[in-house]
Coordinates of C-alpha atoms and ligand atoms in Angstrom, one line a residue:
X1 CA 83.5 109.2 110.4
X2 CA 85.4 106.0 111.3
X3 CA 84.9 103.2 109.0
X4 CA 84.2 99.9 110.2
X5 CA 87.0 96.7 109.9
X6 CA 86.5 93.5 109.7
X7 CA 89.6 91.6 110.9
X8 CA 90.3 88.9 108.3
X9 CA 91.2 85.2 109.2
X10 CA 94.9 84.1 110.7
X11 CA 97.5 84.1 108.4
X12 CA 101.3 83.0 108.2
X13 CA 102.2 85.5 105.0
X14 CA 105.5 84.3 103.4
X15 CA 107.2 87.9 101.7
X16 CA 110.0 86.3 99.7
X17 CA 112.4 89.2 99.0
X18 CA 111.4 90.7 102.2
X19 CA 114.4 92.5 102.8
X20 CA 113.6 94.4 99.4
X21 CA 112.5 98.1 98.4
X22 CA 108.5 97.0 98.0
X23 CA 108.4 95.5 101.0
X24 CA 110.3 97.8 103.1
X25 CA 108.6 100.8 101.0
X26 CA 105.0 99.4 100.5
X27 CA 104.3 95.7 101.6
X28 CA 104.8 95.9 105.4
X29 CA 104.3 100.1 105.9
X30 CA 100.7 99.0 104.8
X31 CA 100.7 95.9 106.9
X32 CA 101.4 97.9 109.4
X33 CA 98.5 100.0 108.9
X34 CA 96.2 97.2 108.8
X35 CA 97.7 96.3 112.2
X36 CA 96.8 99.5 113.6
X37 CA 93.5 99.4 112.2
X38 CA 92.3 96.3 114.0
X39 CA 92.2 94.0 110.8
X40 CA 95.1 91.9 111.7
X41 CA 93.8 89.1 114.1
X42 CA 96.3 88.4 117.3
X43 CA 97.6 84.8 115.3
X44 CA 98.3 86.7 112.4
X45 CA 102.2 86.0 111.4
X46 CA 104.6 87.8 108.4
X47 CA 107.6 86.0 107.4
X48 CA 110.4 88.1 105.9
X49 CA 112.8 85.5 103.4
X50 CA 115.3 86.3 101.5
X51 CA 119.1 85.0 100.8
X52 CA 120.8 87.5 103.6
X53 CA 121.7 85.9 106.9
X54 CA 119.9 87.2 109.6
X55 CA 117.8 86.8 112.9
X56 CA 113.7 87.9 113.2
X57 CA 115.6 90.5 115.6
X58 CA 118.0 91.9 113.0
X59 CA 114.7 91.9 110.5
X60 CA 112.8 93.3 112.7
X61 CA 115.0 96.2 112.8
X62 CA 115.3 96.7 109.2
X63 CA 111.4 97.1 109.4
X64 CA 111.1 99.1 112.0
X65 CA 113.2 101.8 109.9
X66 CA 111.5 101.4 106.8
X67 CA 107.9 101.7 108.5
X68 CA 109.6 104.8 110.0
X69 CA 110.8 105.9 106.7
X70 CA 107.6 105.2 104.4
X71 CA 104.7 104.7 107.2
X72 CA 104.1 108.1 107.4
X73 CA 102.3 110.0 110.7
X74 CA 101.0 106.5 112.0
X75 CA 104.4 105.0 112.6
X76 CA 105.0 107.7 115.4
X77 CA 102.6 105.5 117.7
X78 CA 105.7 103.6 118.8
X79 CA 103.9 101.1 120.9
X80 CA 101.9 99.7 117.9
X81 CA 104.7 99.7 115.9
X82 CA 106.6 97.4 118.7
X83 CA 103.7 94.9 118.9
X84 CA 103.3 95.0 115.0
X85 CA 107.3 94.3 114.9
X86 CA 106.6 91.4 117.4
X87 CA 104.3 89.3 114.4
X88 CA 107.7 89.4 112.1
X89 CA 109.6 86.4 111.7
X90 CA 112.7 86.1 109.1
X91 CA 113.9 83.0 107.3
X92 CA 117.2 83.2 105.2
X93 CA 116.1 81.2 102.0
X94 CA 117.5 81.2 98.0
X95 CA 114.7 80.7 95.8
X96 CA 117.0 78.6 93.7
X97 CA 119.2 77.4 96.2
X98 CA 117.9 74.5 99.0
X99 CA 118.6 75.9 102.5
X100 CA 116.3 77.6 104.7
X101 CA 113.0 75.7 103.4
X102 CA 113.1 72.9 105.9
X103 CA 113.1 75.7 108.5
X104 CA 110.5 77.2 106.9
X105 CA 108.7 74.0 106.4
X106 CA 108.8 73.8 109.9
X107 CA 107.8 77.2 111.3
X108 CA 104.3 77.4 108.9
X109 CA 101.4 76.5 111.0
X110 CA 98.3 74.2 110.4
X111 CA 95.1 75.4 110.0
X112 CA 95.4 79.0 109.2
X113 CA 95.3 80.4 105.7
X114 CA 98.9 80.2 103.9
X115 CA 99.7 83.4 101.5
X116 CA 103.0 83.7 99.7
X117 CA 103.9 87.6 98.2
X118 CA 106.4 86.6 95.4
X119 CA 108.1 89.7 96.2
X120 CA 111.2 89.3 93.5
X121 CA 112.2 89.6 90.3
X122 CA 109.5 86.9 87.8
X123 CA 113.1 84.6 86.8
X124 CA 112.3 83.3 91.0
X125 CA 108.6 82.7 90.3
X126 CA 109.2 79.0 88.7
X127 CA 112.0 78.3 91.2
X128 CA 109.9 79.3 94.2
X129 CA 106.8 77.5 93.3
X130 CA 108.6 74.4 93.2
X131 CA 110.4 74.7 96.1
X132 CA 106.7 75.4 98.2
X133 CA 105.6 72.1 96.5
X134 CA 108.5 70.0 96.9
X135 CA 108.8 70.5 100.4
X136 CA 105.1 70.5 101.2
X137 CA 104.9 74.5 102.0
X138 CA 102.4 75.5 99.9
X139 CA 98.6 73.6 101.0
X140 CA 96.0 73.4 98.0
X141 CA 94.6 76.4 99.6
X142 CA 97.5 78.8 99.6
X143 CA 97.7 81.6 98.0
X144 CA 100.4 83.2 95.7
X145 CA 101.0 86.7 95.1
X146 CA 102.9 88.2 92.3
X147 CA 103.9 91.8 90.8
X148 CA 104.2 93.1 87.4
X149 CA 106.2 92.8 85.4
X150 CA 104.0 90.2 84.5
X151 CA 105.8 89.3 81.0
X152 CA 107.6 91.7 78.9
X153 CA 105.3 90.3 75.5
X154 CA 102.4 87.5 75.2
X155 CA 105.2 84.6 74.9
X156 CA 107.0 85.6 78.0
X157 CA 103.4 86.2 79.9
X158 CA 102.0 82.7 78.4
X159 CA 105.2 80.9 79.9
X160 CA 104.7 82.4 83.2
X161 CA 101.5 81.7 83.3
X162 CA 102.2 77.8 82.8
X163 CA 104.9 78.2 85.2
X164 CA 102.6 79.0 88.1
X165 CA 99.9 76.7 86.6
X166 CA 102.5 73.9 87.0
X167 CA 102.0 74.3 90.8
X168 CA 99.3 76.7 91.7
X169 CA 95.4 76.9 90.3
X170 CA 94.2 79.8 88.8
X171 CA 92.0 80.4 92.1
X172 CA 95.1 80.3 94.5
X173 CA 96.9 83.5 91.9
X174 CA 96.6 87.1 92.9
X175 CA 98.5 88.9 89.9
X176 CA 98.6 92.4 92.0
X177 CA 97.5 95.6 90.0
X178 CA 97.9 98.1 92.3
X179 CA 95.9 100.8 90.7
X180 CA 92.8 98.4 90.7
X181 CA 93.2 98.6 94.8
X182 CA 92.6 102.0 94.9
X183 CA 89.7 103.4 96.8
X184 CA 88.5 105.7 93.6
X185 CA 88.6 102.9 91.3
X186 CA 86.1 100.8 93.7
X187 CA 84.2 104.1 93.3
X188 CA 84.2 104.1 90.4
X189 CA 82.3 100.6 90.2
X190 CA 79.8 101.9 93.1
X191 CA 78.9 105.4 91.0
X192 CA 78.5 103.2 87.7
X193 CA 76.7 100.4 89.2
X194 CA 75.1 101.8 92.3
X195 CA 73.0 104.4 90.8
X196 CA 70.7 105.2 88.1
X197 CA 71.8 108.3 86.8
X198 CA 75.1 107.1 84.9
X199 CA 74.4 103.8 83.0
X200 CA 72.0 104.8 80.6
X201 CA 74.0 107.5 79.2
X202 CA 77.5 105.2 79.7
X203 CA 77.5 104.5 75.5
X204 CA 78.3 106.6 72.2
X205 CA 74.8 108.0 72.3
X206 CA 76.0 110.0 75.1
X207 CA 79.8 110.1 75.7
X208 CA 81.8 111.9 73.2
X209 CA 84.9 110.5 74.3
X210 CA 87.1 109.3 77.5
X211 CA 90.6 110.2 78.5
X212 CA 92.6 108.4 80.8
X213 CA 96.1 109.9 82.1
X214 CA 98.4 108.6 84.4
X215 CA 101.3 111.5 84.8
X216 CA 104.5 111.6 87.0
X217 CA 106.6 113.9 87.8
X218 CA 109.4 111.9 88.4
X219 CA 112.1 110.7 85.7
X220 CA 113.2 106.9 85.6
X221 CA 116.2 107.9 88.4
X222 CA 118.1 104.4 89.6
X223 CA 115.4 102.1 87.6
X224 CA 116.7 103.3 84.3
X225 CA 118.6 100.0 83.4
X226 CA 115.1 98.2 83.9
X227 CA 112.6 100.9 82.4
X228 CA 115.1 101.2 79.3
X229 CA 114.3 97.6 78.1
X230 CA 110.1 97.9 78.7
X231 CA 109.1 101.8 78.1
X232 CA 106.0 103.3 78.6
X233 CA 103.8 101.3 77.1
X234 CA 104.6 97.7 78.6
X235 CA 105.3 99.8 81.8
X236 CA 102.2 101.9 82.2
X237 CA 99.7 101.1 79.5
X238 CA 99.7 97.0 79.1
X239 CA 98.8 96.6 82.8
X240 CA 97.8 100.0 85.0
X241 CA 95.8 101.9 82.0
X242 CA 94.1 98.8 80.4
X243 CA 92.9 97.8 83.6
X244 CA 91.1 101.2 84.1
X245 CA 90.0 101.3 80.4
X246 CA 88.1 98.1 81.2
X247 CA 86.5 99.0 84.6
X248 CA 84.9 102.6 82.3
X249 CA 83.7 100.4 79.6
X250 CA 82.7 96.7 81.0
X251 CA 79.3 95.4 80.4
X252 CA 77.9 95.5 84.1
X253 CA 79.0 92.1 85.5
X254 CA 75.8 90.6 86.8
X255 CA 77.0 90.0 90.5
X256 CA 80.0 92.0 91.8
X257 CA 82.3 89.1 92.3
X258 CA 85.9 87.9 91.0
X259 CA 84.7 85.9 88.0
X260 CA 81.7 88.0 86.9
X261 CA 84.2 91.3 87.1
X262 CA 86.7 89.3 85.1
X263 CA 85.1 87.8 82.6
X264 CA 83.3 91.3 81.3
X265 CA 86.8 93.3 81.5
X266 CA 88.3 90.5 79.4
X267 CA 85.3 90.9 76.9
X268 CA 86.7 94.4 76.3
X269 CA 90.2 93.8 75.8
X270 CA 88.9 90.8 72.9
X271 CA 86.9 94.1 71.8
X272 CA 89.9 96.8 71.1
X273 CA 90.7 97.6 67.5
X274 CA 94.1 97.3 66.3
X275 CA 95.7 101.1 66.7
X276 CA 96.6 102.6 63.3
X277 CA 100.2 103.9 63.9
X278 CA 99.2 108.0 63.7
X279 CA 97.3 107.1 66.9
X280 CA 100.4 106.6 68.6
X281 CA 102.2 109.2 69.8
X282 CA 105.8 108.5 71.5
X283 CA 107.7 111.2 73.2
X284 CA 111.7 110.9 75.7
X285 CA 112.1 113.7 78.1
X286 CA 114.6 115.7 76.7
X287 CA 117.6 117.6 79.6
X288 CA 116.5 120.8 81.2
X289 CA 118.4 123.5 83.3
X290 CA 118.4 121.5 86.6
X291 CA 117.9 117.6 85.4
X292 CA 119.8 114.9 82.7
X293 CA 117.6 113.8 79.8
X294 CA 115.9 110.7 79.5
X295 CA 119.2 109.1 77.8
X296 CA 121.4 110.5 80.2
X297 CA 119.4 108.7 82.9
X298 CA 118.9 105.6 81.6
X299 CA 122.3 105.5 80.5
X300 CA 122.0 104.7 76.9
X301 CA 122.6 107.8 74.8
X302 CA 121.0 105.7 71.3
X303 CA 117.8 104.8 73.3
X304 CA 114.2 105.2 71.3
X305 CA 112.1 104.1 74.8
X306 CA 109.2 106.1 75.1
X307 CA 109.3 107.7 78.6
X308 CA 105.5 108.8 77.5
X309 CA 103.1 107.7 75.7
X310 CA 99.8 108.7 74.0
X311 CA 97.2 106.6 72.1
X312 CA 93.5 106.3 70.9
X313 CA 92.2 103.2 71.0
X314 CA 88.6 102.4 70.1
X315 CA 86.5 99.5 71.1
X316 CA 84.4 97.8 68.7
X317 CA 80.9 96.8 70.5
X318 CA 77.6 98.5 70.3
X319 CA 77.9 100.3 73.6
X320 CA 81.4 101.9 72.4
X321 CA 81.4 102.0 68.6
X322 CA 82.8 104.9 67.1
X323 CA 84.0 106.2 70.9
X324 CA 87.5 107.0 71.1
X325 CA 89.3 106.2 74.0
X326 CA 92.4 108.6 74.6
X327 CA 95.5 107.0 77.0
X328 CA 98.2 109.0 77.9
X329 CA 101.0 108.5 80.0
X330 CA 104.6 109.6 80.9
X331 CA 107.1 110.8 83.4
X332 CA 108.7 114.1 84.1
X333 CA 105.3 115.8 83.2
X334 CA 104.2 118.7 84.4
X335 CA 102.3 117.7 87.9
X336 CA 102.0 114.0 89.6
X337 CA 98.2 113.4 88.0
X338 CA 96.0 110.7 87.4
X339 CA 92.7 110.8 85.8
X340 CA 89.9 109.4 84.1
X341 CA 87.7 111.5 82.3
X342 CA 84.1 111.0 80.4
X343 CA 83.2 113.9 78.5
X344 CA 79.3 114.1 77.5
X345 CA 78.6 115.1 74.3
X346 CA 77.4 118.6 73.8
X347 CA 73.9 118.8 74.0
X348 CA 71.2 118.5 71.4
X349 CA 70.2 122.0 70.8
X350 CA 70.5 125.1 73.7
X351 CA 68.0 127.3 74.4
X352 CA 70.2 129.8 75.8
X353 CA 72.7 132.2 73.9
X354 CA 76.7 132.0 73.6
X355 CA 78.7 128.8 73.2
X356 CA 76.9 125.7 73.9
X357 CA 79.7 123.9 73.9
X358 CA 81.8 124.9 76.7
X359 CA 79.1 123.7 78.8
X360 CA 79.7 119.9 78.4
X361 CA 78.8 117.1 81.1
X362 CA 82.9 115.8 82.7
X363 CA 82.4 113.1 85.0
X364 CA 86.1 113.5 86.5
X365 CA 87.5 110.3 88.4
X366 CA 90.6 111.4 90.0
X367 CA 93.2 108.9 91.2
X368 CA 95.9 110.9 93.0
X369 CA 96.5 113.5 94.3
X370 CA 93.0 113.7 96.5
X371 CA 91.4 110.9 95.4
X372 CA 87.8 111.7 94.5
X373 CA 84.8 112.1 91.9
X374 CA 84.0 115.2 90.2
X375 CA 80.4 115.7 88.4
X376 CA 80.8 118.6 86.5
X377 CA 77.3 120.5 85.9
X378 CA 76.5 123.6 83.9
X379 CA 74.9 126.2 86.6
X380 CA 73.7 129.7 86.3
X381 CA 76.1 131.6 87.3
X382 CA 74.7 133.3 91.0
X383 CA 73.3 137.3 90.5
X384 CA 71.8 139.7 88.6
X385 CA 72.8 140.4 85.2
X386 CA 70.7 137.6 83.2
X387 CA 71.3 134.6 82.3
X388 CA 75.0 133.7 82.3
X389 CA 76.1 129.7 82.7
X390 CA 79.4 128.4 84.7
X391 CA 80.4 124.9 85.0
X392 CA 80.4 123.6 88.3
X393 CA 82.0 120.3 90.1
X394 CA 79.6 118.3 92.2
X395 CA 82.0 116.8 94.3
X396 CA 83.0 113.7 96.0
X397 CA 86.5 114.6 97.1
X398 CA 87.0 111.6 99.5
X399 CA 89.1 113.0 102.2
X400 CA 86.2 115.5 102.9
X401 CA 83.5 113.5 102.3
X402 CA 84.5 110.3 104.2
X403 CA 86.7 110.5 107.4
X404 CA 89.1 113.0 108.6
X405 CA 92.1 113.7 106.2
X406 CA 90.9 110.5 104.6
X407 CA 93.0 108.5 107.1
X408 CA 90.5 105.5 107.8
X409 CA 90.7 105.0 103.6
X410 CA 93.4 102.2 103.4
X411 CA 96.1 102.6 100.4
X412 CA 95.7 100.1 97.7
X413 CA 98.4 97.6 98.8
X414 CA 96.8 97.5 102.4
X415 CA 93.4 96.8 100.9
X416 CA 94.4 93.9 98.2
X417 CA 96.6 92.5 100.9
X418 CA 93.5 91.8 102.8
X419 CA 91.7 90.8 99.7
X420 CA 94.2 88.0 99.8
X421 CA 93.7 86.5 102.8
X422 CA 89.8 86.9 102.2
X423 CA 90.5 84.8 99.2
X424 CA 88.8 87.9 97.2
X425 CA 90.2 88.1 93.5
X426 CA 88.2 90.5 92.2
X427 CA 90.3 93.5 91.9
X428 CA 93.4 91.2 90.9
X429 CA 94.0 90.6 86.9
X430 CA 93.3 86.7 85.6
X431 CA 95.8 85.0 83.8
X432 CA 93.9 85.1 80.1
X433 CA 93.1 89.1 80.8
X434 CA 96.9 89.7 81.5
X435 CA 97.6 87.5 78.2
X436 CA 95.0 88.9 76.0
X437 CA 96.2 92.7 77.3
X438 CA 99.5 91.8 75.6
X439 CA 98.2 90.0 72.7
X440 CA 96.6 93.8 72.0
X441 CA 100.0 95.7 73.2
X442 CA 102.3 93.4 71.1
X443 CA 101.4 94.3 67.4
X444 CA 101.8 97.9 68.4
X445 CA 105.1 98.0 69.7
X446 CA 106.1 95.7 66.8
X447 CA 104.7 98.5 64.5
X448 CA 106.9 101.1 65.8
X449 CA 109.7 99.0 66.2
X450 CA 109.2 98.1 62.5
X451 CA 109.2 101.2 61.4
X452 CA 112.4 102.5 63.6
X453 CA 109.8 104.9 64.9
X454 CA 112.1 107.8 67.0
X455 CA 110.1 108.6 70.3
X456 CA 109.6 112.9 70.2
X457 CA 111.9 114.9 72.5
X458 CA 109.4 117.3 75.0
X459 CA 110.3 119.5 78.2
X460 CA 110.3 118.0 81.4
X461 CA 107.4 119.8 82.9
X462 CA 105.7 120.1 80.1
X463 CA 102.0 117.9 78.9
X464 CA 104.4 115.8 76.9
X465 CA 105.7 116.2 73.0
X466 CA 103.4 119.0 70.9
X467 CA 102.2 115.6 68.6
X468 CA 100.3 114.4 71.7
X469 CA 98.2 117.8 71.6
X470 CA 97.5 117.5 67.9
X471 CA 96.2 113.9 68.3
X472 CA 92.9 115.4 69.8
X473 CA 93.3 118.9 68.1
X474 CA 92.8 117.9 64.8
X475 CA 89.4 115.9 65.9
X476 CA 88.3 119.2 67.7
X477 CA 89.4 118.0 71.4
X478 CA 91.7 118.9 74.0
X479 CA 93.4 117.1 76.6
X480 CA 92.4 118.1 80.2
X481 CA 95.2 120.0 81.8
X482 CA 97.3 117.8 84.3
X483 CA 97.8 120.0 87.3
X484 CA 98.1 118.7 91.0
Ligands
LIG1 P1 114.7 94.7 95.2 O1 114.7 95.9 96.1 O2 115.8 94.4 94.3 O3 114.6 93.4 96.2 C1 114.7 92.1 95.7 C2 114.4 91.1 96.9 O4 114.6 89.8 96.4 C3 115.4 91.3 98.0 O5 114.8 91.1 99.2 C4 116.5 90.2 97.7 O6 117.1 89.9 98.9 C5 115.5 89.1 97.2 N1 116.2 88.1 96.4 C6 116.9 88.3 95.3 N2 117.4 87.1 94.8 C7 116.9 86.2 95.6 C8 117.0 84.7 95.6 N3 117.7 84.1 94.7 N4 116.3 84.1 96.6 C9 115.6 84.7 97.6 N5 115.5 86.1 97.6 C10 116.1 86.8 96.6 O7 113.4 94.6 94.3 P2 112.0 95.3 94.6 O8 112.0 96.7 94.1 O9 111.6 95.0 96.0 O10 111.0 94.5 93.6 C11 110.6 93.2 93.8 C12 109.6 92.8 92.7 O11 108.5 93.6 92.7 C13 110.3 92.9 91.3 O12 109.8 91.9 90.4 C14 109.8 94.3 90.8 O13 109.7 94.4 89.4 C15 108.4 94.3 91.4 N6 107.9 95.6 91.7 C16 108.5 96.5 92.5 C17 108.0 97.8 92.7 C18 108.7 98.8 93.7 O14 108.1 99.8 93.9 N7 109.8 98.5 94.2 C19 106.8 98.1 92.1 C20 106.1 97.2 91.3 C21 106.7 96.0 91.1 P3 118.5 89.2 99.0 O15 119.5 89.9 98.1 O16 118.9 89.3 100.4 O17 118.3 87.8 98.6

């Protein structure tokens, strides 16, 4: 099945740090894609800046390998990539310097949408702002994007936040959260909202409780100077996890648009309880035969950052009272695996024999690897021999289910790309949701930091440190197993 693309309006897109590892990596790979696709009209420009000195041709070039690196199969069709290539144009600029933006100034064009991917570290965001505005870049209906880390606490998030409000309304700000692009999560929305079947047993009459894991496999490699100073938990939890937690357990927004969808996943951050500090469990990959330890990678043999992290978090409305909401996340683990998981409570009373409760409800949403939606139902298992039950996935695996290898499905940077030049915030976080996440992430990380809480060593390839498992054991639970 092809799916069907709507090519968005003309756009000059400013990447500022265009010569970087996103934007070689992600940014224009995905771009690219889009190009190939048919959603990029003929006018549509992308503007590479950053403080190197060099020609569109010399950019160009730099592209072209990094769509050959990171494009994957698509970038073999050499004659699209030479006509996508074609819409690049470079600009040497320093965000806090003054050269280049006259040229730049002089290159946008009137009357097609204006989008600027604040591709750099947040220290440029203030600079670059007021450079677009002083030289008369930015129109009151461009559009900024920017990346996490969006703030490291709620003081540093607040003062960014004024920092683009200086210059920029809250309607021209995309603050990307790239697991919100994903194809599952929109799912995830369409199953919820689009049918009858889920919704009236979405509440603590019916779910027992919800898990939500994001694991890696990968250690913190060349990033460990960065991750050392943020950890799992402003890392991971404050933006990718939160984000999820609030698409499973919003109110349904009346109209599925960018304010409706905001306002009811803000009510659920407002909603979380405190955590109580044995509902935090900390762990640090320790060395194994063929890889460095956690410290050894990060280079700090006294660090106490949590390179995973587990938590249960309740919310405190009607629909989710007395719920718990189990987060875990880490690197190093035993298989690349993201999940969210609600487990049914058992049922009220079975008529048949054996144990009632292996035979619980799972609604599986799985975010990578093969993205899809499991239903898992209690069958009779198929033959003679009585009555004997098996659980059983209905699913929605979206590869299979939707086009061919799942190549029409565009990655999430491709599709909130396009969401910007639609002017669509919906799946991008608001400036009081991003604040009032870290208002709720704060007090925790003081706690442990208080108590000079010493993150628990566990074996890369493991599920994390033993403590994790405990923190559902000892209420009768168990983790789902993270395999790939
Ligand atoms: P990077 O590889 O270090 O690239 C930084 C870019 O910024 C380069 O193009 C650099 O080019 C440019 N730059 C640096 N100082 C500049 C200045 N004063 N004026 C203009 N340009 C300047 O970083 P990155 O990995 O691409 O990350 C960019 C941002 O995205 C960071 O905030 C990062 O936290 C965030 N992010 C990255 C990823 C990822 O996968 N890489 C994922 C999520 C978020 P010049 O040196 O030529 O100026």
């Amino acid at each position: 099945m092809v799916s069907r693309v709507i090519p968005v309006e003309p756009f000059d897109l400013v990447i500022f740090g265009g010569t970087g590892d996103l934007a070689r990596r992600k940014i224009l790979p995905g771009l690219f894609r889009r190009f190939r696709a048919g959603q990029m009209p003929p006018d549509a420009r992308v503007i590479g800046a950053a403080r190197t000195e060099m020609d569109a041709s010399a950019y160009r070039d730099m592209i072209r390998d990094g769509i050959l690196k990171f494009g994957g199969e698509e970038s073999r069709d050499s004659e699209s990539l030479e006509a996508f290539l074609q819409r690049l144009d470079y600009v040497a600029i320093d965000a806090t310097g003054e050269g280049g933006w006259q040229h730049l100034a002089g290159i946008m064009r009137p009357g097609v949408v204006r989008a600027f991917y604040f591709s750099v570290a947040p220290s440029l965001f203030g600079p670059l702002a007021e450079r677009l505005h002083q030289h008369g870049i930015a129109d009151q209906e461009a559009r900024i994007v920017v990346e996490k880390p969006f703030g490291r606490d709620l003081e540093s998030a607040r003062a960014l936040n004024q920092t683009l409000a200086a210059h920029f309304r809250e309607e021209q700000i995309y603050r990307i959260d790239h697991y919100l692009g994903k194809e599952t999560v929109q799912n995830l929305m369409a199953v919820r909202f689009g049918n009858v079947l889920f919704e009236p047993l979405w509440n603590n009459h019916y779910v027992d409780h919800i898990q939500i894991t994001v694991a890696e496999t990968v250690g913190v490699e060349g990033r460990g100077g960065y991750y050392d100073k943020s950890g799992a938990m402003r890392d991971m939890v404050q933006n990718h996890l939160m984000q999820l937690l609030c698409l499973i357990a919003m109110e349904p927004p009346f109209r599925f648009e960018a304010a409706a969808v905001r306002d009811e996943k803000l009510k659920v951050i407002h909603a979380l309880k405190p955590v109580l500090a044995h509902h935090i469990v900390r762990g640090q990959y320790d060395a194994d035969g063929d890889g460095p330890s956690y410290r050894e990678e990060a280079g700090n043999p006294r660090s106490f950052t949590e390179s995973f992290i587990a938590i249960r978090a309740e919310i405190a409305n009607w629909r989710w009272a007395g719920v718990p909401f189990y987060l875990r996340t880490g690197k190093k683990l035993r298989a690349r695996h993201s999940e969210i998981a609600v487990v049914f409570k058992d049922l009220p009373h079975t008529i048949f024999e054996g144990d009632q409760a292996r035979h619980r409800n799972i609604l599986s949403i799985r975010l990578q690897p093969n993205e899809g939606i499991d239903l898992f139902v209690t069958i009779k298992e198929p033959g003679p021999g009585g009555m004997r039950l098996i659980d059983r996935p209905l699913d929605m695996t979206f590869a299979t289910a939707l086009g061919e290898d799942g190549k029409d499905v565009p990655d999430a940077y491709e599709r909130l790309i396009m969401d910007v030049i639609r002017g669509n915030q919906t799946l991008f976080m608001r400036g009081d949701e991003v604040e009032a996440a870290w208002a709720w992430t704060d007090p925790i990380i003081a706690g442990w930091e208080r108590r000079n809480d010493v993150p628990k060593l566990y074996d890369p390839g493991s599920s994390g440190p033993d403590d994790a498992l405990m923190l559902l054991h000892r209420e009768g639970r168990r983790w789902r197993d993270i395999r790939g």
